[in-house]
Amino acid sequence: MSGVSHWHHVYNEYARTVIRVKARQLVRRPGFSRSDREDIEQELAAHLILQAEKFDAGRASLSTFIARVIDSAVAMLLRERGRLKRTPADGVEIQSLEVMIEQPGEPATKLGATISSADLERRTGGASKSDRQIFEDAQAFDSALDSLPSDLREVCRRMMGGSEQDLSRRKVKAAMGAIRKRFERAGFGEK
């Protein structure tokens, strides 16, 4: 390995940032869930560390090497998840959701209509919130909105109501940046 003598030079702050960003992007995809984020980060970091000895400063910069290795690891993770989805586990019978099934005391219905929301969330990687969580989020949102300066609050309310047409794009863009920062400090945004 020319240019870098130890793996910890490759696993630097830039690499950790790229890994966090890629993991956050992956957990939004079907087949992944938010609880997979730390595992994905570890897999990407391990892949980078194992490839560190291949870095050659004569061929590319360190940041380019890091980005390419992490992109390669992400592609491998996606291929593996896709393969697992296409290959059923031993003893698992695949059925169409369009198949009509008999329900005791009810008319026949499509299998797809019997899927619970928990099953759907598991398949899509989504997560529903309880009524209490929804209420608490709404209160936190209202509190964050009320804490905005009056000009930002007005832009936010107009955008929520769909009446921002008479505002200049530049004003909306500047206001949205400031609003986003305030809402992130209030706990909204990516986790």
XYZ file of N, CA and C in Angstrom:
573
model
N 0.852 -1.172 0.000
C 0.000 0.000 0.000
C 0.889 1.223 0.000
N 0.837 2.013 -1.051
C 1.663 3.204 -1.088
C 0.845 4.408 -0.682
N 1.412 5.284 0.092
C 0.726 6.501 0.485
C 0.067 6.436 1.846
N -0.423 5.303 2.269
C -1.076 5.160 3.566
C -0.506 3.914 4.218
N 0.001 4.055 5.447
C 0.681 2.927 6.083
C -0.231 2.096 6.968
N -1.323 2.642 7.443
C -2.203 1.909 8.351
C -3.660 2.158 7.985
N -4.502 1.178 8.315
C -5.922 1.277 7.990
C -6.577 2.493 8.629
N -6.073 2.935 9.798
C -6.748 4.051 10.481
C -6.565 5.372 9.736
N -5.632 5.425 8.792
C -5.548 6.620 7.949
C -6.668 6.630 6.913
N -7.071 5.442 6.487
C -8.158 5.341 5.521
C -9.503 5.514 6.223
N -9.624 4.957 7.420
C -10.874 5.079 8.177
C -10.839 6.391 8.957
N -10.944 7.492 8.212
C -10.847 8.825 8.806
C -12.233 9.461 8.953
N -12.278 10.725 9.310
C -13.565 11.407 9.519
C -14.384 11.464 8.240
N -13.723 11.673 7.108
C -14.445 11.679 5.830
C -15.110 10.326 5.597
N -14.385 9.255 5.839
C -14.931 7.905 5.642
C -16.114 7.666 6.567
N -15.998 8.076 7.825
C -17.097 7.884 8.767
C -18.337 8.673 8.331
N -18.133 9.863 7.794
C -19.256 10.670 7.314
C -19.925 10.006 6.114
N -19.139 9.547 5.152
C -19.698 8.886 3.970
C -20.463 7.633 4.392
N -19.912 6.881 5.329
C -20.566 5.660 5.809
C -21.899 5.988 6.467
N -21.938 7.029 7.307
C -23.201 7.417 7.954
C -24.239 7.830 6.920
N -23.837 8.615 5.929
C -24.763 9.086 4.897
C -25.300 7.903 4.092
N -24.416 7.003 3.675
C -24.848 5.849 2.881
C -25.783 4.947 3.694
N -25.489 4.759 4.974
C -26.349 3.919 5.816
C -27.728 4.544 5.959
N -27.795 5.860 6.141
C -29.098 6.538 6.234
C -29.875 6.409 4.931
N -29.182 6.462 3.797
C -29.862 6.295 2.513
C -30.390 4.872 2.365
N -29.595 3.900 2.779
C -30.005 2.506 2.623
C -31.211 2.144 3.476
N -31.268 2.650 4.712
C -32.374 2.243 5.586
C -33.716 2.792 5.121
N -33.710 3.707 4.182
C -34.959 4.226 3.622
C -35.497 3.331 2.508
N -34.680 2.396 2.064
C -35.070 1.530 0.947
C -35.875 0.342 1.441
N -36.777 -0.168 0.605
C -37.488 -1.403 0.968
C -36.486 -2.533 1.179
N -36.756 -3.371 2.150
C -35.844 -4.463 2.470
C -34.912 -4.129 3.615
N -34.857 -2.861 3.986
C -34.041 -2.415 5.110
C -34.965 -1.723 6.101
N -34.530 -1.609 7.334
C -35.299 -0.852 8.327
C -34.341 0.052 9.089
N -34.898 0.994 9.806
C -34.060 1.927 10.561
C -33.176 1.214 11.572
N -33.660 0.097 12.077
C -32.856 -0.644 13.059
C -31.630 -1.290 12.415
N -31.551 -1.321 11.089
C -30.392 -1.885 10.387
C -29.244 -0.889 10.269
N -29.482 0.377 10.586
C -28.486 1.420 10.318
C -27.121 1.119 10.913
N -27.056 0.779 12.192
C -25.760 0.532 12.827
C -25.060 -0.671 12.216
N -25.825 -1.724 11.904
C -25.240 -2.903 11.268
C -24.661 -2.553 9.901
N -25.393 -1.748 9.149
C -24.916 -1.340 7.829
C -23.636 -0.520 7.970
N -23.628 0.415 8.910
C -22.424 1.225 9.130
C -21.230 0.334 9.454
N -21.431 -0.672 10.292
C -20.343 -1.581 10.641
C -19.872 -2.386 9.436
N -20.813 -2.856 8.616
C -20.436 -3.614 7.423
C -19.638 -2.752 6.450
N -20.076 -1.517 6.251
C -19.371 -0.625 5.342
C -17.974 -0.292 5.877
N -17.881 -0.046 7.181
C -16.579 0.254 7.790
C -15.645 -0.953 7.676
N -16.168 -2.137 7.947
C -15.339 -3.350 7.857
C -14.845 -3.550 6.427
N -15.711 -3.336 5.453
C -15.311 -3.484 4.055
C -14.198 -2.489 3.715
N -14.344 -1.253 4.152
C -13.324 -0.233 3.886
C -11.997 -0.602 4.535
N -12.048 -1.042 5.776
C -10.813 -1.394 6.487
C -10.122 -2.573 5.798
N -10.900 -3.552 5.346
C -10.309 -4.702 4.658
C -9.690 -4.302 3.315
N -10.200 -3.272 2.689
C -9.676 -2.820 1.389
C -8.577 -1.767 1.530
N -8.314 -1.296 2.745
C -7.381 -0.183 2.964
C -6.004 -0.436 2.375
N -5.527 -1.662 2.431
C -4.174 -1.954 1.928
C -4.072 -1.788 0.414
N -5.196 -1.722 -0.273
C -5.187 -1.571 -1.726
C -5.080 -0.113 -2.177
N -5.107 0.819 -1.224
C -5.023 2.232 -1.596
C -3.666 2.527 -2.218
N -3.704 3.231 -3.355
C -2.489 3.643 -4.046
C -2.633 5.123 -4.370
N -1.859 5.959 -3.695
C -1.954 7.411 -3.882
C -1.615 7.819 -5.306
N -0.896 6.974 -6.036
C -0.559 7.277 -7.421
C -1.736 7.108 -8.367
N -2.762 6.385 -7.945
C -3.911 6.129 -8.810
C -5.088 7.046 -8.518
N -5.285 7.418 -7.260
C -6.438 8.259 -6.900
C -6.195 8.894 -5.537
N -6.977 9.931 -5.263
C -6.872 10.563 -3.944
C -7.505 9.645 -2.907
N -7.195 9.886 -1.648
C -7.739 9.069 -0.573
C -9.262 9.169 -0.515
N -9.802 10.371 -0.700
C -11.258 10.525 -0.634
C -11.941 9.786 -1.791
N -11.334 9.777 -2.973
C -11.899 9.033 -4.101
C -11.881 7.544 -3.807
N -10.766 7.061 -3.273
C -10.654 5.639 -2.912
C -11.746 5.258 -1.909
N -11.911 6.074 -0.876
C -12.914 5.804 0.162
C -14.308 5.755 -0.456
N -14.644 6.744 -1.275
C -15.974 6.803 -1.887
C -16.225 5.585 -2.768
N -15.240 5.186 -3.563
C -15.421 4.041 -4.474
C -15.568 2.734 -3.694
N -14.766 2.551 -2.649
C -14.846 1.321 -1.861
C -16.198 1.234 -1.152
N -16.650 2.339 -0.599
C -17.941 2.339 0.099
C -19.087 2.141 -0.891
N -19.019 2.787 -2.056
C -20.046 2.564 -3.081
C -20.091 1.097 -3.497
N -18.931 0.479 -3.616
C -18.863 -0.939 -3.970
C -19.514 -1.792 -2.881
N -19.245 -1.468 -1.625
C -19.837 -2.218 -0.510
C -21.355 -2.045 -0.480
N -21.837 -0.852 -0.768
C -23.281 -0.599 -0.819
C -23.913 -1.436 -1.925
N -23.283 -1.470 -3.081
C -23.807 -2.265 -4.195
C -23.868 -3.745 -3.824
N -22.851 -4.235 -3.124
C -22.851 -5.636 -2.698
C -23.980 -5.908 -1.706
N -24.207 -4.967 -0.768
C -25.314 -5.128 0.186
C -26.660 -5.178 -0.531
N -26.847 -4.293 -1.502
C -28.102 -4.269 -2.253
C -28.294 -5.564 -3.044
N -27.235 -6.047 -3.671
C -27.336 -7.312 -4.413
C -27.685 -8.460 -3.475
N -27.048 -8.489 -2.303
C -27.300 -9.563 -1.338
C -28.747 -9.533 -0.849
N -29.252 -8.341 -0.521
C -30.650 -8.232 -0.072
C -31.605 -8.649 -1.178
N -31.307 -8.239 -2.409
C -32.155 -8.633 -3.526
C -32.142 -10.134 -3.735
N -30.986 -10.735 -3.589
C -30.872 -12.187 -3.737
C -31.675 -12.894 -2.665
N -31.583 -12.411 -1.433
C -32.326 -13.034 -0.336
C -33.831 -12.923 -0.546
N -34.279 -11.811 -1.133
C -35.711 -11.642 -1.378
C -36.194 -12.573 -2.482
N -35.340 -12.847 -3.469
C -35.740 -13.708 -4.577
C -35.650 -15.187 -4.240
N -34.804 -15.555 -3.285
C -34.590 -16.955 -2.950
C -35.332 -17.277 -1.664
N -36.393 -18.069 -1.752
C -37.132 -18.388 -0.532
C -36.319 -19.304 0.387
N -36.538 -19.141 1.675
C -35.870 -19.989 2.660
C -36.402 -21.415 2.534
N -35.625 -22.370 2.993
C -36.046 -23.771 2.936
C -37.375 -23.943 3.660
N -38.282 -24.661 3.014
C -39.568 -24.948 3.633
C -40.591 -23.845 3.493
N -40.224 -22.728 2.846
C -41.163 -21.619 2.680
C -41.868 -21.775 1.341
N -43.188 -21.774 1.380
C -43.974 -21.889 0.159
C -44.382 -20.493 -0.290
N -44.135 -20.194 -1.539
C -44.495 -18.890 -2.089
C -45.923 -18.961 -2.614
N -46.728 -17.938 -2.260
C -48.112 -17.871 -2.714
C -48.394 -16.499 -3.283
N -49.275 -16.443 -4.224
C -49.707 -15.183 -4.797
C -50.665 -14.495 -3.818
N -50.576 -13.190 -3.732
C -51.496 -12.428 -2.893
C -52.882 -12.323 -3.530
N -53.001 -12.745 -4.791
C -54.271 -12.704 -5.496
C -55.108 -13.966 -5.273
N -54.521 -14.980 -4.625
C -55.239 -16.234 -4.376
C -56.414 -15.967 -3.443
N -57.550 -16.551 -3.785
C -58.740 -16.412 -2.945
C -58.664 -17.446 -1.817
N -58.910 -16.982 -0.593
C -58.890 -17.900 0.550
C -60.223 -17.847 1.277
N -60.537 -18.954 1.888
C -61.781 -19.050 2.652
C -61.516 -18.588 4.081
N -62.408 -17.778 4.608
C -62.338 -17.316 5.992
C -63.567 -17.871 6.715
N -63.407 -18.403 7.920
C -64.571 -18.948 8.645
C -65.644 -17.873 8.860
N -66.836 -18.170 8.405
C -67.961 -17.265 8.620
C -67.969 -16.044 7.725
N -67.057 -15.952 6.754
C -66.986 -14.796 5.861
C -66.856 -15.282 4.427
N -67.177 -14.413 3.469
C -66.993 -14.825 2.071
C -65.498 -14.929 1.745
N -65.159 -15.642 0.676
C -63.765 -15.784 0.242
C -63.195 -14.403 -0.061
N -61.924 -14.230 0.263
C -61.257 -12.952 0.040
C -59.851 -13.203 -0.477
N -59.266 -12.188 -1.085
C -57.897 -12.315 -1.577
C -56.937 -12.367 -0.390
N -55.889 -13.173 -0.528
C -54.882 -13.305 0.528
C -54.275 -11.944 0.873
N -54.069 -11.112 -0.141
C -53.482 -9.783 0.083
C -54.301 -8.910 1.010
N -55.617 -9.126 1.051
C -56.483 -8.318 1.913
C -56.362 -8.712 3.378
N -55.721 -9.847 3.654
C -55.600 -10.320 5.035
C -54.277 -9.919 5.680
N -53.448 -9.216 4.953
C -52.131 -8.823 5.484
C -52.320 -7.726 6.518
N -51.735 -7.926 7.685
C -51.856 -6.917 8.752
C -50.912 -5.755 8.471
N -51.156 -4.642 9.128
C -50.282 -3.479 8.949
C -48.873 -3.784 9.456
N -48.749 -4.625 10.495
C -47.411 -5.003 10.993
C -46.646 -5.788 9.936
N -47.349 -6.704 9.235
C -46.706 -7.456 8.161
C -46.286 -6.529 7.025
N -47.145 -5.598 6.662
C -46.848 -4.657 5.598
C -45.647 -3.790 5.967
N -45.603 -3.303 7.198
C -44.491 -2.474 7.645
C -43.181 -3.259 7.636
N -43.231 -4.509 8.039
C -42.031 -5.336 8.037
C -41.525 -5.510 6.604
N -42.435 -5.712 5.662
C -42.050 -5.917 4.271
C -41.486 -4.644 3.646
N -42.085 -3.509 3.945
C -41.662 -2.255 3.323
C -40.611 -1.509 4.119
N -40.327 -1.969 5.337
C -39.343 -1.280 6.162
C -39.891 -0.037 6.830
N -41.194 0.138 6.803
C -41.819 1.297 7.442
C -42.118 1.014 8.899
N -42.561 2.004 9.583
C -42.945 1.836 10.982
C -44.073 2.810 11.289
N -45.190 2.303 11.765
C -46.291 3.191 12.120
C -46.092 3.692 13.543
N -46.751 4.766 13.826
C -46.639 5.359 15.151
C -47.931 5.141 15.908
N -47.790 5.058 17.224
C -48.979 4.942 18.063
C -49.692 6.295 18.089
N -50.941 6.282 18.546
C -51.688 7.537 18.656
C -50.956 8.514 19.570
N -50.357 7.984 20.625
C -49.619 8.842 21.557
C -48.407 9.476 20.880
N -47.658 8.684 20.074
C -46.506 9.228 19.365
C -46.935 10.307 18.374
N -48.038 10.066 17.686
C -48.544 11.048 16.724
C -48.925 12.343 17.448
N -49.597 12.227 18.586
C -49.993 13.392 19.371
C -48.764 14.152 19.858
N -47.767 13.421 20.394
C -46.549 14.062 20.897
C -45.777 14.752 19.775
N -45.719 14.110 18.594
C -45.043 14.733 17.459
C -45.769 16.007 17.027
N -47.105 15.959 17.032
C -47.884 17.138 16.642
C -47.644 18.285 17.621
N -47.585 17.963 18.913
C -47.319 19.004 19.910
C -45.913 19.574 19.732
N -44.939 18.707 19.491
C -43.565 19.167 19.292
C -43.468 20.033 18.033
N -44.196 19.624 16.988
C -44.200 20.408 15.754
C -44.797 21.788 16.001
N -45.949 21.826 16.665
C -46.592 23.111 16.958
C -45.683 23.999 17.796
N -44.997 23.399 18.773
C -44.084 24.154 19.624
C -42.922 24.714 18.805
N -42.361 23.893 17.915
C -41.264 24.358 17.070
C -41.734 25.458 16.128
N -42.934 25.304 15.576
C -43.494 26.312 14.682
C -43.717 27.624 15.427
N -44.249 27.550 16.637
C -44.498 28.758 17.433
C -43.207 29.452 17.856
N -42.097 28.696 17.930
C -40.830 29.298 18.351
C -40.117 30.035 17.215
N -40.624 29.887 15.986
C -40.009 30.574 14.850
C -40.270 32.071 14.939
N -39.334 32.873 14.434
C -39.622 34.305 14.321
C -40.835 34.493 13.410
N -41.540 35.588 13.573
C -42.817 35.787 12.880
C -42.689 35.687 11.357
N -41.596 36.194 10.769
C -41.467 36.128 9.309
C -41.297 34.688 8.829
N -40.514 33.895 9.553
C -40.336 32.488 9.178
C -41.609 31.691 9.427
N -42.285 32.008 10.522
C -43.535 31.324 10.843
C -44.564 31.572 9.733
N -44.620 32.822 9.239
C -45.568 33.161 8.174
C -45.249 32.388 6.892
N -43.967 32.311 6.522
C -43.578 31.547 5.328
C -43.955 30.082 5.511
N -43.672 29.539 6.673
C -43.975 28.134 6.955
C -45.482 27.876 6.863
N -46.273 28.724 7.484
C -47.732 28.539 7.454
C -48.280 28.658 6.029
N -47.738 29.592 5.247
C -48.210 29.760 3.874
C -47.846 28.545 3.026
N -46.665 27.996 3.264
C -46.262 26.805 2.512
C -47.111 25.605 2.919
N -47.432 25.499 4.192
C -48.284 24.399 4.662
C -49.671 24.503 4.047
N -50.136 25.728 3.824
C -51.460 25.949 3.250
C -51.452 25.995 1.733
N -50.264 25.891 1.120
C -50.156 25.908 -0.334
C -50.314 27.280 -0.952
N -50.100 28.343 -0.159
C -50.293 29.694 -0.706
C -48.983 30.479 -0.741
N -47.894 29.803 -1.136
C -46.599 30.476 -1.170
C -46.304 31.065 -2.553
N -47.270 31.002 -3.497
C -47.016 31.434 -4.868
C -46.587 32.900 -4.959
N -47.093 33.750 -4.081
C -46.757 35.161 -4.196
C -45.451 35.517 -3.473
N -44.738 34.513 -2.952
C -43.430 34.748 -2.355
C -42.349 34.469 -3.399
N -41.260 35.228 -3.335
C -40.187 34.979 -4.299
C -39.493 33.653 -3.970
N -38.988 32.996 -4.998
C -38.292 31.723 -4.798
C -37.094 31.899 -3.873
N -36.390 33.015 -4.042
C -35.209 33.277 -3.217
C -35.605 33.403 -1.743
N -36.706 34.087 -1.472
C -37.164 34.255 -0.098
C -37.586 32.908 0.490
N -38.291 32.112 -0.297
C -38.724 30.793 0.173
C -37.508 29.917 0.460
N -36.542 29.906 -0.461
C -35.350 29.072 -0.289
C -34.572 29.478 0.969
N -34.368 30.772 1.162
C -33.652 31.253 2.346
C -34.426 30.925 3.621
N -35.730 31.130 3.575
C -36.553 30.847 4.750
C -36.549 29.358 5.065
N -36.630 28.518 4.038
C -36.656 27.069 4.262
C -35.363 26.584 4.913
N -34.233 27.157 4.531
C -32.970 26.779 5.172
C -32.989 27.100 6.654
N -33.451 28.289 6.996
C -33.521 28.691 8.404
C -34.561 27.864 9.159
N -35.703 27.615 8.531
C -36.755 26.815 9.171
C -36.255 25.398 9.421
N -35.599 24.811 8.421
C -35.081 23.448 8.553
C -34.104 23.348 9.736
N -33.213 24.322 9.847
C -32.244 24.303 10.957
C -32.959 24.363 12.302
N -33.957 25.196 12.414
C -34.695 25.317 13.681
C -35.441 24.030 14.017
N -36.053 23.411 13.007
C -36.787 22.167 13.250
C -35.836 21.019 13.586
N -34.650 21.003 12.979
C -33.673 19.972 13.321
C -33.225 20.120 14.768
N -33.032 21.362 15.216
C -32.662 21.573 16.621
C -33.784 21.150 17.556
N -35.028 21.202 17.060
C -36.178 20.800 17.884
C -36.386 19.284 17.848
N -35.526 18.564 17.108
C -35.600 17.113 17.100
C -36.208 16.496 15.862
N -36.574 17.325 14.881
C -37.115 16.802 13.639
C -35.975 16.661 12.645
N -36.147 15.826 11.675
C -35.120 15.597 10.662
C -34.576 14.212 10.764
N -33.464 13.953 10.060
C -32.886 12.615 10.049
C -32.261 12.284 11.379
N -32.408 11.012 11.739
C -31.846 10.542 13.004
C -30.688 9.647 12.740
